[in-house]
mmCIF file of C-alpha atoms in Angstrom:
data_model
loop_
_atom_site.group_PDB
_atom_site.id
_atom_site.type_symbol
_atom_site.label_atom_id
_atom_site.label_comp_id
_atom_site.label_asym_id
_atom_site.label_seq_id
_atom_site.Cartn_x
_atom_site.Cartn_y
_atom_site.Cartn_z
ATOM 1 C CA UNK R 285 1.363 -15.678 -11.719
ATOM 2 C CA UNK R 286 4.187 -13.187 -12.223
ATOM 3 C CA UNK R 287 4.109 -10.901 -15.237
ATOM 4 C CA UNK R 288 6.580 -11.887 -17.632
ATOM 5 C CA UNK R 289 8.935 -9.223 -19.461
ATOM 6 C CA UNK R 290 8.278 -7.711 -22.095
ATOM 7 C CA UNK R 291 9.982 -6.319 -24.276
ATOM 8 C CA UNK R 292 9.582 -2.949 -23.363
ATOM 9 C CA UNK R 293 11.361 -3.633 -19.340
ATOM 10 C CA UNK R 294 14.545 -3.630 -20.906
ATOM 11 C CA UNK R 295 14.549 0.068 -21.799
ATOM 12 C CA UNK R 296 18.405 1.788 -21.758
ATOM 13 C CA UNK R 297 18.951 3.640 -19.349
ATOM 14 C CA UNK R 298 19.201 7.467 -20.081
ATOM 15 C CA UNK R 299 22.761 8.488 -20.571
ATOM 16 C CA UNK R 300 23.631 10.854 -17.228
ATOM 17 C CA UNK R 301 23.927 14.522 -17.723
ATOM 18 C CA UNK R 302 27.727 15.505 -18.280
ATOM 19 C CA UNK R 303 29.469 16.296 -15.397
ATOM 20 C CA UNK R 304 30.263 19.861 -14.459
ATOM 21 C CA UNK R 305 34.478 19.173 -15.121
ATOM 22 C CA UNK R 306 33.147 17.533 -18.248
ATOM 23 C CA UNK R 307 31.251 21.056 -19.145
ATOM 24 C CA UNK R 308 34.480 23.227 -18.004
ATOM 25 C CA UNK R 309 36.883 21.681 -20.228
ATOM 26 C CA UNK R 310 34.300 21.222 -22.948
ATOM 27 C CA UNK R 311 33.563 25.259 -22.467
ATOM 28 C CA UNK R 312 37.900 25.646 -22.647
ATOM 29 C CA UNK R 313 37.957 23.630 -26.014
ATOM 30 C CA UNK R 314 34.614 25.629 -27.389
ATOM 31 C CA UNK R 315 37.071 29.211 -26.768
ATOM 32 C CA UNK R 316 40.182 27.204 -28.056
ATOM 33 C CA UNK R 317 38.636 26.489 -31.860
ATOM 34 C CA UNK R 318 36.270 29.804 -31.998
ATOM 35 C CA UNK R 319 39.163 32.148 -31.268
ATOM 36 C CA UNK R 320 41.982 29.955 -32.920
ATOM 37 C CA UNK R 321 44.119 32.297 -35.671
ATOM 38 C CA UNK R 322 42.582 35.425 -34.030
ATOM 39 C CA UNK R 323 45.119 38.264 -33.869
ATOM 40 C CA UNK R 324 46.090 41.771 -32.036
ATOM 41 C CA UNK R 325 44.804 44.318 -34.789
ATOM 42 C CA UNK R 326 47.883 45.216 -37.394
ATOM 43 C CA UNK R 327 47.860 49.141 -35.973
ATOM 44 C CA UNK R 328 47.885 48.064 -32.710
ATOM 45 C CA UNK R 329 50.677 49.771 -30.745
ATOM 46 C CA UNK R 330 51.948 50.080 -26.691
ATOM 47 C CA UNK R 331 54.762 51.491 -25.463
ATOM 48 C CA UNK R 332 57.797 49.856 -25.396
ATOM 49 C CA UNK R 333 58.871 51.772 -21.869
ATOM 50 C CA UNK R 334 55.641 50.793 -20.220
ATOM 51 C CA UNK R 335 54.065 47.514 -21.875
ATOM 52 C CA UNK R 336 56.992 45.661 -23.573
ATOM 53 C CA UNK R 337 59.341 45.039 -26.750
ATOM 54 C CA UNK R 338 58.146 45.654 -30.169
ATOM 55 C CA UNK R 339 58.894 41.400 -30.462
ATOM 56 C CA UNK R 340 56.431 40.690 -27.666
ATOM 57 C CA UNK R 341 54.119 43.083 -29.222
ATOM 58 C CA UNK R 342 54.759 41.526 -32.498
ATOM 59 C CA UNK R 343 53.738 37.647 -31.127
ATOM 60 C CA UNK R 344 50.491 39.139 -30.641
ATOM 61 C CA UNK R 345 49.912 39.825 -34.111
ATOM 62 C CA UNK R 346 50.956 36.306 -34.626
ATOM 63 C CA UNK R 347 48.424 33.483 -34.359
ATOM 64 C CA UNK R 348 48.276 30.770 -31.897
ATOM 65 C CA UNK R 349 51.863 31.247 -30.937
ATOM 66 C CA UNK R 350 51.877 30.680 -26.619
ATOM 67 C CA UNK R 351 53.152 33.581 -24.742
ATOM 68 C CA UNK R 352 55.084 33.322 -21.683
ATOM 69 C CA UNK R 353 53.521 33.859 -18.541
ATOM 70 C CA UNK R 354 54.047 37.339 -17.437
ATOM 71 C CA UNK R 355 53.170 38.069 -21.128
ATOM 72 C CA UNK R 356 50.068 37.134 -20.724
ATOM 73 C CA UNK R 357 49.445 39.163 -17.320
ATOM 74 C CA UNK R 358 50.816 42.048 -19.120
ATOM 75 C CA UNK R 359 48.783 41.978 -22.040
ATOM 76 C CA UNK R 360 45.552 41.910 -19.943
ATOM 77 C CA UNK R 361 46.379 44.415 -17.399
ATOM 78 C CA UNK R 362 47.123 46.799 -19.889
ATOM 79 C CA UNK R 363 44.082 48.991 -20.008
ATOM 80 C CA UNK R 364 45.614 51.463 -23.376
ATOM 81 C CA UNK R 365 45.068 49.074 -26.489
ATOM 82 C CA UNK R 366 43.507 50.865 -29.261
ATOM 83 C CA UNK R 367 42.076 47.679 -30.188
ATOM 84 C CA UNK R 368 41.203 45.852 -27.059
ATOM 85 C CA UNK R 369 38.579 43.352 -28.653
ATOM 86 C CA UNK R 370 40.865 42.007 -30.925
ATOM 87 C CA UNK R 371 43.953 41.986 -28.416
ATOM 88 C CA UNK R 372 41.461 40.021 -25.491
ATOM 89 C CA UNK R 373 40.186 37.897 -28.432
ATOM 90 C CA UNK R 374 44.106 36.537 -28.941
ATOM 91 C CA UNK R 375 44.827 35.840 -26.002
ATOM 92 C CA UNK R 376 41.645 34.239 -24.272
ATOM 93 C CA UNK R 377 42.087 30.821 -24.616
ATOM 94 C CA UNK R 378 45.295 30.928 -23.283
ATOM 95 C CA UNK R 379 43.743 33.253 -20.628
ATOM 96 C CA UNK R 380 41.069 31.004 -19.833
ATOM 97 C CA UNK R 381 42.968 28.300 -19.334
ATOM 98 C CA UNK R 382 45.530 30.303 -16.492
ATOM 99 C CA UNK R 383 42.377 31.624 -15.246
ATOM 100 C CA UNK R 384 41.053 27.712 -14.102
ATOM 101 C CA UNK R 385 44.324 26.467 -13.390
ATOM 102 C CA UNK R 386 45.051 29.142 -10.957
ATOM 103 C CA UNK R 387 48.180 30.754 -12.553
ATOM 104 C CA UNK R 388 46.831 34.022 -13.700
ATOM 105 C CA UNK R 389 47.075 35.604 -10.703
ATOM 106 C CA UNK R 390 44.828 37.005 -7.904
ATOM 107 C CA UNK R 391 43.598 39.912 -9.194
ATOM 108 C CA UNK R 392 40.106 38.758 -10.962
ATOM 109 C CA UNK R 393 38.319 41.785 -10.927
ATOM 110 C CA UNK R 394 40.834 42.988 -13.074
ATOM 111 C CA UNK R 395 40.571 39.937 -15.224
ATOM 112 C CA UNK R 396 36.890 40.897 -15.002
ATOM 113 C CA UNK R 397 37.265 44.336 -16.175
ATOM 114 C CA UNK R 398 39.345 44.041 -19.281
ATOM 115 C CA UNK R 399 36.692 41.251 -20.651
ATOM 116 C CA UNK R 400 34.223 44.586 -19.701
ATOM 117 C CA UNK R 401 36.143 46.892 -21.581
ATOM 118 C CA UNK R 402 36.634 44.588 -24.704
ATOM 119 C CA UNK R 403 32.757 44.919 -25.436
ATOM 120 C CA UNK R 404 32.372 41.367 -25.479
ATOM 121 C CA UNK R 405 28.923 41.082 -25.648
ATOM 122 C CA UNK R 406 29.025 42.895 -29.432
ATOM 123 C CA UNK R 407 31.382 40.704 -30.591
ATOM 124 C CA UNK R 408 29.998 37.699 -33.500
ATOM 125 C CA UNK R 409 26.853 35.670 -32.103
ATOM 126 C CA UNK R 410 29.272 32.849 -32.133
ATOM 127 C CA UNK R 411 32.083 34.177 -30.317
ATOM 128 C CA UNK R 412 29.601 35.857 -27.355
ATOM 129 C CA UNK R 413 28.195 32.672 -26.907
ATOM 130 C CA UNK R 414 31.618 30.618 -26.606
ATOM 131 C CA UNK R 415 32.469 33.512 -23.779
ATOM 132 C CA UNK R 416 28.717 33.278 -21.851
ATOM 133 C CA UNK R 417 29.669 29.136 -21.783
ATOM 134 C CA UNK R 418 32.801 29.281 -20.571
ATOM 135 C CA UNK R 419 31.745 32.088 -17.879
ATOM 136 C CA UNK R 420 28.637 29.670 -16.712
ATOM 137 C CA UNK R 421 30.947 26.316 -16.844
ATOM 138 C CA UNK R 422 33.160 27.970 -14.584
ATOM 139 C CA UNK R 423 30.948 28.980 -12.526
ATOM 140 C CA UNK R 424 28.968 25.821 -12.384
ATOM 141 C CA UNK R 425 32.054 23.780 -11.812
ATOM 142 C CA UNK R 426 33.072 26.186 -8.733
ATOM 143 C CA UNK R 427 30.187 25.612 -7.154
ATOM 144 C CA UNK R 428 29.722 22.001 -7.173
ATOM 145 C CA UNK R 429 33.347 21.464 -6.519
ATOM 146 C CA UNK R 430 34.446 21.109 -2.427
ATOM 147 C CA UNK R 431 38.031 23.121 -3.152
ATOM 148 C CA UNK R 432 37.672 24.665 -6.003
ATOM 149 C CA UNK R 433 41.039 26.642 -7.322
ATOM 150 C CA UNK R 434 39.551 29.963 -7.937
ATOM 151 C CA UNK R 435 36.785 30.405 -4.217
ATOM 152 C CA UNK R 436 33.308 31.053 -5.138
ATOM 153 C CA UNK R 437 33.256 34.198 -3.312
ATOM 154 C CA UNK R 438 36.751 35.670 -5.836
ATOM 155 C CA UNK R 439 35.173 34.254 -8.912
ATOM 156 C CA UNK R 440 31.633 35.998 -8.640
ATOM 157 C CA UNK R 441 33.808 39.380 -8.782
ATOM 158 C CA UNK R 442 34.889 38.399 -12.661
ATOM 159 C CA UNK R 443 32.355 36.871 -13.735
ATOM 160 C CA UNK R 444 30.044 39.978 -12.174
ATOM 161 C CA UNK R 445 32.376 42.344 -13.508
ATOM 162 C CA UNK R 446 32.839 40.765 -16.479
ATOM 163 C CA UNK R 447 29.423 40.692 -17.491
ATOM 164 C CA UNK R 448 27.998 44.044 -15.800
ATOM 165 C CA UNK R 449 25.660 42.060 -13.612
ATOM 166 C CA UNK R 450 25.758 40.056 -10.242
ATOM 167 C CA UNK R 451 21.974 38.968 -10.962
ATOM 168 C CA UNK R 452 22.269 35.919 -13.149
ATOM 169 C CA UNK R 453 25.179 33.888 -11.097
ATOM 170 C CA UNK R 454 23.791 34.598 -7.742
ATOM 171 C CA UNK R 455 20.658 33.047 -9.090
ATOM 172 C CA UNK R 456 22.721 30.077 -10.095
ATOM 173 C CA UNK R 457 24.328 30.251 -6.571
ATOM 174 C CA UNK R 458 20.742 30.035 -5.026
ATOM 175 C CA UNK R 459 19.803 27.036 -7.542
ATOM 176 C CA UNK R 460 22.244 25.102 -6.458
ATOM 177 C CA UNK R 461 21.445 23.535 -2.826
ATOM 178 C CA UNK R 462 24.231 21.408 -2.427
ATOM 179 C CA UNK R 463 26.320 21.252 0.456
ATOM 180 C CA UNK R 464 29.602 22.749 -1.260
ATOM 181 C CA UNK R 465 27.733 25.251 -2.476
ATOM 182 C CA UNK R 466 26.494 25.686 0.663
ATOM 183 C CA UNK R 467 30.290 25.967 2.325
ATOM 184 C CA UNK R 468 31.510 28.468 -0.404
ATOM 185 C CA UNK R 469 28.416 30.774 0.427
ATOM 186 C CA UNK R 470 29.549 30.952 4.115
ATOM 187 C CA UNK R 471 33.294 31.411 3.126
ATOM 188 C CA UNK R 472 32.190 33.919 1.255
ATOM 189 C CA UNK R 473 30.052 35.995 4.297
ATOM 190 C CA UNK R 474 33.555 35.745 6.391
ATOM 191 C CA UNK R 475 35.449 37.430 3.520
ATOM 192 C CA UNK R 476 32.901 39.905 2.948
ATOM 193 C CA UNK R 477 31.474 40.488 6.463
ATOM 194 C CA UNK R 478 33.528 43.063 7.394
ATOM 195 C CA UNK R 479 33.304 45.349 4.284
ATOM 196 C CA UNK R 480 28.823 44.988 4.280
ATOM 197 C CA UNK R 481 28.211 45.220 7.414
ATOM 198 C CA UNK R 482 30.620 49.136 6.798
ATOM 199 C CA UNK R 483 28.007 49.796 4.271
ATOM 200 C CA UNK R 484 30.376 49.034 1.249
ATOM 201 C CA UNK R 485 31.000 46.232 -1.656
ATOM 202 C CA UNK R 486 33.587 44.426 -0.841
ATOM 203 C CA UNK R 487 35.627 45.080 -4.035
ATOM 204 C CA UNK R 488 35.938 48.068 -6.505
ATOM 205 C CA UNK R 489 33.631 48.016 -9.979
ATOM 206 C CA UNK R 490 33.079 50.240 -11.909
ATOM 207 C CA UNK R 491 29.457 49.331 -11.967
ATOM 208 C CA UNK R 492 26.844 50.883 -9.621
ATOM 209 C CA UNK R 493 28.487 50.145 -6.323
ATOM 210 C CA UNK R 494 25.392 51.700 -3.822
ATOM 211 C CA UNK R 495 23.086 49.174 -6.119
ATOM 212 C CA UNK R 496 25.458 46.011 -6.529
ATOM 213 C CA UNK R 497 25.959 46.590 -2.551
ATOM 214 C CA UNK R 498 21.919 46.818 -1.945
ATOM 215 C CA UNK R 499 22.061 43.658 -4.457
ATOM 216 C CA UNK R 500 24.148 41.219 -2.909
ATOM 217 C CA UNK R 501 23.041 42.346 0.855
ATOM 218 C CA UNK R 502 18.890 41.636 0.126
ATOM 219 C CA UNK R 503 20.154 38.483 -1.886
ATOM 220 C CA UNK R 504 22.481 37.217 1.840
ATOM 221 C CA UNK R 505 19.602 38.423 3.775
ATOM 222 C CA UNK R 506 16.916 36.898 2.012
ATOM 223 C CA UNK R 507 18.098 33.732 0.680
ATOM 224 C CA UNK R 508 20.726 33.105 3.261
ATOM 225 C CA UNK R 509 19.818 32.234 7.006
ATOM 226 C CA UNK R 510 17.629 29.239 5.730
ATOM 227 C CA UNK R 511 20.690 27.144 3.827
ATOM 228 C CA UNK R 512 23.268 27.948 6.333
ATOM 229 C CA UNK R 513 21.014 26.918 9.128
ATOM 230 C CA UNK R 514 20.331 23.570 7.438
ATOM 231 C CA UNK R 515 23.033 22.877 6.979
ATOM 232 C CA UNK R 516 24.356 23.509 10.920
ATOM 233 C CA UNK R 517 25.892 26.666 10.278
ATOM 234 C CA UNK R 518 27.305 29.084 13.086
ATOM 235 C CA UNK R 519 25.134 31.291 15.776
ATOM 236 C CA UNK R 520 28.749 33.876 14.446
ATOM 237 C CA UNK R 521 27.770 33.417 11.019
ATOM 238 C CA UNK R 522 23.978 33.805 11.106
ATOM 239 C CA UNK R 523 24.200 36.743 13.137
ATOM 240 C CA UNK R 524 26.575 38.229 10.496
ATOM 241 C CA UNK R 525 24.110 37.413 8.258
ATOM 242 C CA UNK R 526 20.795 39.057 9.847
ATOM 243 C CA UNK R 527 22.942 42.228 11.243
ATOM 244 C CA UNK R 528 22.751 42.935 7.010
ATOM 245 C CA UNK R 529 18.963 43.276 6.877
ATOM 246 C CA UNK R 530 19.432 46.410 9.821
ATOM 247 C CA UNK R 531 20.399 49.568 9.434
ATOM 248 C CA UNK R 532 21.613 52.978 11.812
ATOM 249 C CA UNK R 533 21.537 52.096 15.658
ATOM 250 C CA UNK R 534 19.469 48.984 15.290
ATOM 251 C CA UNK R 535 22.715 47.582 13.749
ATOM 252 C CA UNK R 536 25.485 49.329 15.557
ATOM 253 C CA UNK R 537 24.145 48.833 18.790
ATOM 254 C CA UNK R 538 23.135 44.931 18.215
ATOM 255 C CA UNK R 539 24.984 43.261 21.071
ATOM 256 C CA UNK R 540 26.187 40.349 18.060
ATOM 257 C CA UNK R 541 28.019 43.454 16.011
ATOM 258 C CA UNK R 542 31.738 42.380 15.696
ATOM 259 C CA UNK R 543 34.048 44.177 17.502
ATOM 260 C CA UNK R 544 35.730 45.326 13.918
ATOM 261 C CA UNK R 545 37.290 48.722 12.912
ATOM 262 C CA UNK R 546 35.140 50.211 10.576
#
């Protein structure tokens, strides 16, 4: 005779982990209300010849008033505050928020640097940890998302630079075994092909470049060649890709070796 319920079948069902979007703009709102009212310090100065107008400058020592686009670029690319904690801590959720959509611009490592040079990381346990979030929501959301508006392969130069280490999001890369993270990782070996297989990172740090370079080639050749062959990759691409684990003749002389100027 068939078991009747009881009333333990009728369980609920566990609620479904948030969704990486969900995360992002959750991580956007987090930087929104720790860094609302934060101000440029009240000594900070830039030139007005070089930065901008003592009224820009002065909307920085305002709270939570927006500034205009090329405002914003400026105020980041600027690399002379006297104060550059406070100035980044102003601006960021504004900043973040250009960053996902797109409109800050194209040069990230930049982006990444000035986070670097605001000493971040000694900044209030609550305000570090608002910054890590929004860095690993990104990230996370890139990822798992088939066009994402920043590629995978730009966005691992801020968030590297950013945070003075490549090791924790390529570990995140290799946890995630989907098939768009699987795409971004070989869009990412065609825009950086050329520049490892010439023995060089292919962008400028100010980090370790022979170490971040021995980094990311041992992570491509190690954890690479599997995925991309699963998931049908390229003979092109998986050449590429083993042509990084040699070294002198044994590389130059491989008969897959593109036919680049390097």
């Amino acid at each position: 005779m068939p078991r009747q319920p009881g009333p333990t079948d009728h369980r609920p069902t566990p609620p479904r982990p948030p969704s990486t979007a969900h995360r992002l703009d959750e991580a956007l709102n987090g930087l929104s209300d720790t860094f609302r009212g934060m101000t440029a310090h009240p000594d900070e100065y830039n030139c007005p010849c070089h930065w901008g107008s003592a009224e820009e400058l002065a909307r920085l020592k305002t709270a939570d008033v927006e500034l205009d686009a090329d405002l914003l670029r400026r105020t980041w690319e600027a690399t002379d505050w006297t104060y550059r904690g406070s100035v980044l801590r102003r601006i960021l959720p504004q900043l973040a928020a250009a960053l996902v959509s797109g409109s800050a611009g194209t040069d990230l490592e930049g982006v990444g640097r000035a986070f670097a040079m605001s000493g971040w990381r000694a900044w209030p346990a609550e305000q570090t940890a608002a910054v890590e979030e929004f860095l690993h929501a990104w990230w996370t959301h890139t990822l798992t998302t088939p066009a994402p508006t920043v590629p995978a392969h730009q966005l691992l130069v801020l968030t590297a630079e950013a945070t003075g280490t490549m090791a924790p999001w390529l570990t995140a890369w290799e946890a995630t075994p989907t098939p768009e993270a699987t795409r971004h990782l070989a869009e990412a070996i065609d825009h950086w092909d050329h520049d490892l297989l010439a023995d060089r990172l292919p962008w400028s740090t100010w980090e370790d470049e022979e170490e971040w370079y021995a980094e990311l080639t041992t992570w491509l050749v190690r954890h690479a060649p599997a995925r991309l062959r699963a998931h049908g990759a390229p003979e092109d691409l998986l050449h590429r890709v083993r042509l990084l684990g040699l070294t002198g003749p044994a590389r130059w002389e491989d008969p897959h070796m593109p036919d680049h100027r390097y």
